[in-house]
mmCIF file of N, CA and C in Angstrom:
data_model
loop_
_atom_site.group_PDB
_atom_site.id
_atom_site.type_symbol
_atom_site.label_atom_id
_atom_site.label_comp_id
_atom_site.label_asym_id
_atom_site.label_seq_id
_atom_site.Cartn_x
_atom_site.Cartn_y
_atom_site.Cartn_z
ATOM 1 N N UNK W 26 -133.946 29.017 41.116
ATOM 2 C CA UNK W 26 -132.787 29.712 40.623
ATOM 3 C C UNK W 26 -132.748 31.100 41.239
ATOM 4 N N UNK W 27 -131.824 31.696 42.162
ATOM 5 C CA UNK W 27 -131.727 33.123 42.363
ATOM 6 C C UNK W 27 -131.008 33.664 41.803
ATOM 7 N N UNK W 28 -131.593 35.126 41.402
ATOM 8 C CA UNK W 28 -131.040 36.024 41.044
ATOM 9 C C UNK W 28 -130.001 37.074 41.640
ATOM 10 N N UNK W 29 -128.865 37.013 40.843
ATOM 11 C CA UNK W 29 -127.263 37.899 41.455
ATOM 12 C C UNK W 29 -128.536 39.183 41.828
ATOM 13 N N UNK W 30 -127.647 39.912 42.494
ATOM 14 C CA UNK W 30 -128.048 41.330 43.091
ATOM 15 C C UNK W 30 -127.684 41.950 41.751
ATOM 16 N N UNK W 31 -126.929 42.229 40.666
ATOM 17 C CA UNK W 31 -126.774 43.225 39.880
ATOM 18 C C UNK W 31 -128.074 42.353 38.927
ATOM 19 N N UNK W 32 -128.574 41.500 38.612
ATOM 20 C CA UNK W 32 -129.451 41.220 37.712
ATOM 21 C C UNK W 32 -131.103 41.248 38.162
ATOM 22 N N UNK W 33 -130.818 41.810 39.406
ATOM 23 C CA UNK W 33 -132.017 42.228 39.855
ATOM 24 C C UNK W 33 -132.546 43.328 39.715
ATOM 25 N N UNK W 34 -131.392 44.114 39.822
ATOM 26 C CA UNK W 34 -130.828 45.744 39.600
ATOM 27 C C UNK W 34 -131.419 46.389 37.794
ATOM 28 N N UNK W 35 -130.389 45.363 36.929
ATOM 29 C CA UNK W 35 -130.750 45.856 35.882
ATOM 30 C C UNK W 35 -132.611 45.109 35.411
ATOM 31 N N UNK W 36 -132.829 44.055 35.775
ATOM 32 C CA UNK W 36 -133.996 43.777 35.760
ATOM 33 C C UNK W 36 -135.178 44.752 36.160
ATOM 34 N N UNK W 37 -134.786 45.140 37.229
ATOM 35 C CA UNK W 37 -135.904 46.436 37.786
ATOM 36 C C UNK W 37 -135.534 47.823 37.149
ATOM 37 N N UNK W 38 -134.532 47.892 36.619
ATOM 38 C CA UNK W 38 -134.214 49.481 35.663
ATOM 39 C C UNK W 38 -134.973 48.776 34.072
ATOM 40 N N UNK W 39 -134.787 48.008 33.846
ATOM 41 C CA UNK W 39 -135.731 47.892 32.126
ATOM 42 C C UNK W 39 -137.165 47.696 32.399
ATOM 43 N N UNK W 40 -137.920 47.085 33.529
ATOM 44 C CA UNK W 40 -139.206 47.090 34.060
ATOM 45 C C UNK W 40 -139.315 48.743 34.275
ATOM 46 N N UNK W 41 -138.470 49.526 35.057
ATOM 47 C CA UNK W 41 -138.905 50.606 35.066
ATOM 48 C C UNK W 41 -138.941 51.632 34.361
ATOM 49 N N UNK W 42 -138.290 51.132 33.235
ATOM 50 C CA UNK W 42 -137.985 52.440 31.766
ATOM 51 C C UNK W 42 -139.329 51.819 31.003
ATOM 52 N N UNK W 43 -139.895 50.750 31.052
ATOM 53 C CA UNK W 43 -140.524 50.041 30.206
ATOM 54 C C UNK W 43 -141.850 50.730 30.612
ATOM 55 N N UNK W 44 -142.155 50.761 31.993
ATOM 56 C CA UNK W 44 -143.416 51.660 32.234
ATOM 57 C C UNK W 44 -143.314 52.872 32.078
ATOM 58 N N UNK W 45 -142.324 53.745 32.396
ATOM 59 C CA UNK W 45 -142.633 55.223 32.405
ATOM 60 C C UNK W 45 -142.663 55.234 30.573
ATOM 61 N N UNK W 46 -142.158 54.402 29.765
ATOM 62 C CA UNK W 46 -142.329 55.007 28.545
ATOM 63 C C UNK W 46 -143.663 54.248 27.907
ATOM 64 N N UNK W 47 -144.331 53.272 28.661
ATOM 65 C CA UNK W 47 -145.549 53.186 28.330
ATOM 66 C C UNK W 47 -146.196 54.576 28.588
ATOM 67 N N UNK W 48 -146.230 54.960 30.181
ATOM 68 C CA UNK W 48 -147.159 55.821 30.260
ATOM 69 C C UNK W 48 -146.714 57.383 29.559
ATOM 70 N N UNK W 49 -145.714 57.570 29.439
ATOM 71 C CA UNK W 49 -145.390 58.278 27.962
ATOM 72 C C UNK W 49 -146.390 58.337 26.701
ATOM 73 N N UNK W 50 -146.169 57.038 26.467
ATOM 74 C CA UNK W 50 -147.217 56.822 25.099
ATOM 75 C C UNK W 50 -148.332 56.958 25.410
ATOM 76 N N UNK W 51 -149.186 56.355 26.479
ATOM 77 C CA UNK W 51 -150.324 56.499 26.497
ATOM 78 C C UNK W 51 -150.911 58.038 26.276
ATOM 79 N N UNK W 52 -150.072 58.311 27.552
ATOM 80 C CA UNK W 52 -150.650 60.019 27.492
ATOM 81 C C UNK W 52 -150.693 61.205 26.603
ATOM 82 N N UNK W 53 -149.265 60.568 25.940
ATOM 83 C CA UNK W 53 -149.054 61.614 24.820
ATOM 84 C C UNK W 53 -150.002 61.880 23.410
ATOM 85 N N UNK W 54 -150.261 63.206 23.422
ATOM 86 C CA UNK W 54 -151.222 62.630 22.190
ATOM 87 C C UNK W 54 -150.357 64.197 21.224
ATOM 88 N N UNK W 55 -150.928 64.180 19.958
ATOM 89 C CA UNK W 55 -150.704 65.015 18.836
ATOM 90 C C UNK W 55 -151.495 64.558 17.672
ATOM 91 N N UNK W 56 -150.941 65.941 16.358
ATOM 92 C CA UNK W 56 -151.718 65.580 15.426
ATOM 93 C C UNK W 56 -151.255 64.590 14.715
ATOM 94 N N UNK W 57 -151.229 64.260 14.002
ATOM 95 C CA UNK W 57 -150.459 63.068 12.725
ATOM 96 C C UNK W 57 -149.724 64.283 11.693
ATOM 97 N N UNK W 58 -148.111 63.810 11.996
ATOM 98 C CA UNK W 58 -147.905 64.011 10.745
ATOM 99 C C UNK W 58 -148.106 64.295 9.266
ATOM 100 N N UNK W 59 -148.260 65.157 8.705
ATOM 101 C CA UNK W 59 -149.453 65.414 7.104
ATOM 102 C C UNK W 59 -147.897 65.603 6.055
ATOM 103 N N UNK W 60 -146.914 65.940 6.678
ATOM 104 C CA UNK W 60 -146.058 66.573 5.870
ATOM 105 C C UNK W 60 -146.417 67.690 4.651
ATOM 106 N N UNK W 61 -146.270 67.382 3.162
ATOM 107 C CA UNK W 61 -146.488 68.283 2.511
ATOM 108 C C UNK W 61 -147.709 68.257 1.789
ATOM 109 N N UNK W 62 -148.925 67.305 2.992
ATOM 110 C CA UNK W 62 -150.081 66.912 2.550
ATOM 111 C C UNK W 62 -151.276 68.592 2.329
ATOM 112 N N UNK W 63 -151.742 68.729 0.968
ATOM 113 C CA UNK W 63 -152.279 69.862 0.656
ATOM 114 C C UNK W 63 -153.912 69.656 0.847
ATOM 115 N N UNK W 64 -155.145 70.344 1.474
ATOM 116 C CA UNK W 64 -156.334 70.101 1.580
ATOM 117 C C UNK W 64 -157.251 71.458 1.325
ATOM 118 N N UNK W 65 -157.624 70.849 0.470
ATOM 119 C CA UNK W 65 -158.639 72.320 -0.091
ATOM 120 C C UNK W 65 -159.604 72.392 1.177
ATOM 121 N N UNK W 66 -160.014 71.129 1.968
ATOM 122 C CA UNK W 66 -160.849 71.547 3.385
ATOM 123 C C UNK W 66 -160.408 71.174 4.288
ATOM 124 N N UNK W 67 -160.574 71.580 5.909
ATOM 125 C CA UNK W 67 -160.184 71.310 6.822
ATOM 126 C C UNK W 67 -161.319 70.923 8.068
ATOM 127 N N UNK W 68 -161.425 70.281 8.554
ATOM 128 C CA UNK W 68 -162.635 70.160 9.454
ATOM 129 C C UNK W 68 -161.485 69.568 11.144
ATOM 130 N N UNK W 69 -162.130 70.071 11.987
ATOM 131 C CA UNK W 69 -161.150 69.920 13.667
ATOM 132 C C UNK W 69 -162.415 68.984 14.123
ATOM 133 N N UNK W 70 -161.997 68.270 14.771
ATOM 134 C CA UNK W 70 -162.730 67.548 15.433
ATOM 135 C C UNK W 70 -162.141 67.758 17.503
ATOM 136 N N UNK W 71 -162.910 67.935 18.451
ATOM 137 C CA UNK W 71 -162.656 68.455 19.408
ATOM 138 C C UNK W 71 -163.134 67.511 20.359
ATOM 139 N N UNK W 72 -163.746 66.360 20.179
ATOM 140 C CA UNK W 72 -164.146 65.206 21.168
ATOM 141 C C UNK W 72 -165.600 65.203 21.286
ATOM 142 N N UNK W 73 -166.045 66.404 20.475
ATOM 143 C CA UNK W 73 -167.832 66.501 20.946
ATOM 144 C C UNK W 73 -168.375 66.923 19.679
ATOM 145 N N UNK W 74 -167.753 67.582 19.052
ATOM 146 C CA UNK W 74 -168.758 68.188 17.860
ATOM 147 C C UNK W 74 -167.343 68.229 16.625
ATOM 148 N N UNK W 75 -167.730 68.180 15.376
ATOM 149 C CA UNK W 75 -166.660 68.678 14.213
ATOM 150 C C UNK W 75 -166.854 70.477 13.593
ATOM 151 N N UNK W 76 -165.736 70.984 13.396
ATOM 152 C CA UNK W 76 -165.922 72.476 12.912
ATOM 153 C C UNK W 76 -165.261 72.772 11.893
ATOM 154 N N UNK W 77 -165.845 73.148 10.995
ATOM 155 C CA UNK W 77 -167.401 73.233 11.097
ATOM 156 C C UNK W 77 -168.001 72.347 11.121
ATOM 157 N N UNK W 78 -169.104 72.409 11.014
ATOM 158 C CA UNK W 78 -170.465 71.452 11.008
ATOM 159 C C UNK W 78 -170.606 70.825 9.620
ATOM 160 N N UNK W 79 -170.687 71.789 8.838
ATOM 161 C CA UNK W 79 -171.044 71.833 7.510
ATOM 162 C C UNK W 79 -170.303 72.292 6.270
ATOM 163 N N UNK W 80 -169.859 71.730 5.277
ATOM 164 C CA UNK W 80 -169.249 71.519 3.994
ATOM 165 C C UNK W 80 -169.769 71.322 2.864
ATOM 166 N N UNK W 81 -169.339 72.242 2.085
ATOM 167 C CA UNK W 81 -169.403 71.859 0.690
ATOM 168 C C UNK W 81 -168.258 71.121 0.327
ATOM 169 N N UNK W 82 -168.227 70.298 -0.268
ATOM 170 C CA UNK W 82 -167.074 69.661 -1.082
ATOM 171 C C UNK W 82 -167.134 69.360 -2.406
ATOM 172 N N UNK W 83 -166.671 69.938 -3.690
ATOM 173 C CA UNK W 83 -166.485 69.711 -4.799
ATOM 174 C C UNK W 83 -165.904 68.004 -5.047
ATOM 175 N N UNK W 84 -166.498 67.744 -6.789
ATOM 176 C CA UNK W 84 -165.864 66.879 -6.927
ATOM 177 C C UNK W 84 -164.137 66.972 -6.819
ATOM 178 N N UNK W 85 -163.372 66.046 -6.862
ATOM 179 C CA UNK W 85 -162.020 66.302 -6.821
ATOM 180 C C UNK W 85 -161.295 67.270 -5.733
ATOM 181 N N UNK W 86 -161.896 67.656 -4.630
ATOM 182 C CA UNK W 86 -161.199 68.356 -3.687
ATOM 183 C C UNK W 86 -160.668 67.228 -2.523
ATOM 184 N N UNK W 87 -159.843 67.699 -2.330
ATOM 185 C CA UNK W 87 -159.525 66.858 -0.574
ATOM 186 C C UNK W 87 -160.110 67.390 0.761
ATOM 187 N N UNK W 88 -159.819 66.844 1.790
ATOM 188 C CA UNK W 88 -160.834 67.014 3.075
ATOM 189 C C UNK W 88 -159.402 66.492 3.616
ATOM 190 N N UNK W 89 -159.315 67.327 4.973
ATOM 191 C CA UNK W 89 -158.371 67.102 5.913
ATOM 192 C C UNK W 89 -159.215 66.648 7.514
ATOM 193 N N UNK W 90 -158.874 65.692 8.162
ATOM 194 C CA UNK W 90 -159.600 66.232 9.330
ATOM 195 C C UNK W 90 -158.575 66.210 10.251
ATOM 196 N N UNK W 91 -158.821 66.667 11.288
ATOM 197 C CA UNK W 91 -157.793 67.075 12.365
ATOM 198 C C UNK W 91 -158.362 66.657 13.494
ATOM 199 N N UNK W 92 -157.617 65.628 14.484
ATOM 200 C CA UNK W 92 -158.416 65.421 15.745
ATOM 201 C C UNK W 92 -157.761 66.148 17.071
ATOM 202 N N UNK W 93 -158.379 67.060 17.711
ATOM 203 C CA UNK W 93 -157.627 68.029 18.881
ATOM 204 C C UNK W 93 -158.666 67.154 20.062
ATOM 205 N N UNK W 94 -158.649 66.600 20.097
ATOM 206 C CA UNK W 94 -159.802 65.506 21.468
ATOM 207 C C UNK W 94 -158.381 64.971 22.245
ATOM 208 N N UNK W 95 -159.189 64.534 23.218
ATOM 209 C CA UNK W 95 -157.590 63.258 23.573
ATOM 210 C C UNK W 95 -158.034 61.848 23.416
ATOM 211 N N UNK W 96 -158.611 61.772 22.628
ATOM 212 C CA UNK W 96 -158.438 60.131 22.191
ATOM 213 C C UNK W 96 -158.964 60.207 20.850
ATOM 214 N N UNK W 97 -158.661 58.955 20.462
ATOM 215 C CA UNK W 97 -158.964 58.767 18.829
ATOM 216 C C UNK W 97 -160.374 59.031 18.250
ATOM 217 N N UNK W 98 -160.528 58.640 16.776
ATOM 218 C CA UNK W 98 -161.411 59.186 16.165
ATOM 219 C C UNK W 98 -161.475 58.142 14.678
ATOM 220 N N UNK W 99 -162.341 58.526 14.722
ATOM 221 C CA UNK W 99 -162.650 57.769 13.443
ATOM 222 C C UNK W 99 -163.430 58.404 12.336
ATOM 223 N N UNK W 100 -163.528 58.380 11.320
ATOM 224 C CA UNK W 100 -164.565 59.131 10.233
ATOM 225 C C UNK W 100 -165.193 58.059 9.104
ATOM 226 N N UNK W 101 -166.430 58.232 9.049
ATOM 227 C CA UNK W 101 -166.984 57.202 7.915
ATOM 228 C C UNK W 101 -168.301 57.975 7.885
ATOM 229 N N UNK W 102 -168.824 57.221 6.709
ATOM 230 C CA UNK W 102 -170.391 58.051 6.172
ATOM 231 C C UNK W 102 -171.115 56.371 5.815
ATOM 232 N N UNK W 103 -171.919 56.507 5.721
ATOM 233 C CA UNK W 103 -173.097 55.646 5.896
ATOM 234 C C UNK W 103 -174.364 56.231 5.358
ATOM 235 N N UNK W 104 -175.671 55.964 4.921
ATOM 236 C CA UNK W 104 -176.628 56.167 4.931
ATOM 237 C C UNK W 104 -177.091 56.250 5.982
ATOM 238 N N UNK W 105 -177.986 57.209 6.427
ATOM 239 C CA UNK W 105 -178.513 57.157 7.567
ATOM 240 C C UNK W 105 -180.105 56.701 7.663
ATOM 241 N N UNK W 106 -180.749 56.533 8.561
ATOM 242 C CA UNK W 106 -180.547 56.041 9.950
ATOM 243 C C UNK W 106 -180.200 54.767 10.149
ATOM 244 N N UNK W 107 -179.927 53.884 9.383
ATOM 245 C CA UNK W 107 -179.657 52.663 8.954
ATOM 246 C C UNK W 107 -178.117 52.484 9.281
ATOM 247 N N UNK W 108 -177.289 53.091 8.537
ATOM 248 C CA UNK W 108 -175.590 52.761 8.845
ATOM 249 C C UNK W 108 -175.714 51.204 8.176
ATOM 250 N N UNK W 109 -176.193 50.735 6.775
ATOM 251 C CA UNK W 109 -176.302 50.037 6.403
ATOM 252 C C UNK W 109 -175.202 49.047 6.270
ATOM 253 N N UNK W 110 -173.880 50.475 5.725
ATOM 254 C CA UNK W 110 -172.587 50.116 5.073
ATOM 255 C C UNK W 110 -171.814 49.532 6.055
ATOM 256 N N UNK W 111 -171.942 50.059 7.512
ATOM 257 C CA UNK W 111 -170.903 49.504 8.405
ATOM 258 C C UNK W 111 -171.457 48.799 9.593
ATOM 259 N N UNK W 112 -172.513 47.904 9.610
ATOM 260 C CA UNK W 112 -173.120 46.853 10.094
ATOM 261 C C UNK W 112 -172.236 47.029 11.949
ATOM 262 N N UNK W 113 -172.721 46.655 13.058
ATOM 263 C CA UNK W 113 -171.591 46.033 13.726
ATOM 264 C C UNK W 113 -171.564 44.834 14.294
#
């Protein structure tokens, strides 16, 4: 089956919007949205270390974390040296 010349046309313009706005997404990074989310703590995470280091946290307070790295992140606690809770 060949393809008309204009359906080749628009075929290669949605292939080509389709990548540049992949690589859009990929690259783009930011914080998440919190809106009118309130946190008695804040901790940044930077791709290598969290800041601070160290926290007190009361019962009943919230914890914010913030990731400024360029790629994702994750947060969990475990017992250590074991990491009993999250097996892999």
């Amino acid at each position: 089956m060949n393809m008309s010349n204009t359906a080749k046309i628009v075929t290669s313009i949605v292939v080509a919007v389709l990548v540049v706005l992949g690589v859009v997404f990929y690259f783009s990074r930011g914080e998440a949205f919190l809106g009118d989310v309130k946190a008695d703590k804040t901790i940044f995470y930077d791709g290598s270390k969290f800041d601070p280091a160290v926290i007190e946290i009361k019962v009943g307070e919230s914890v914010a974390f913030v990731n400024r790295s360029a790629s994702g992140m994750w947060v969990a606690s475990a017992p250590h040296p074991t990491h009993s809770d999250y097996p892999e």
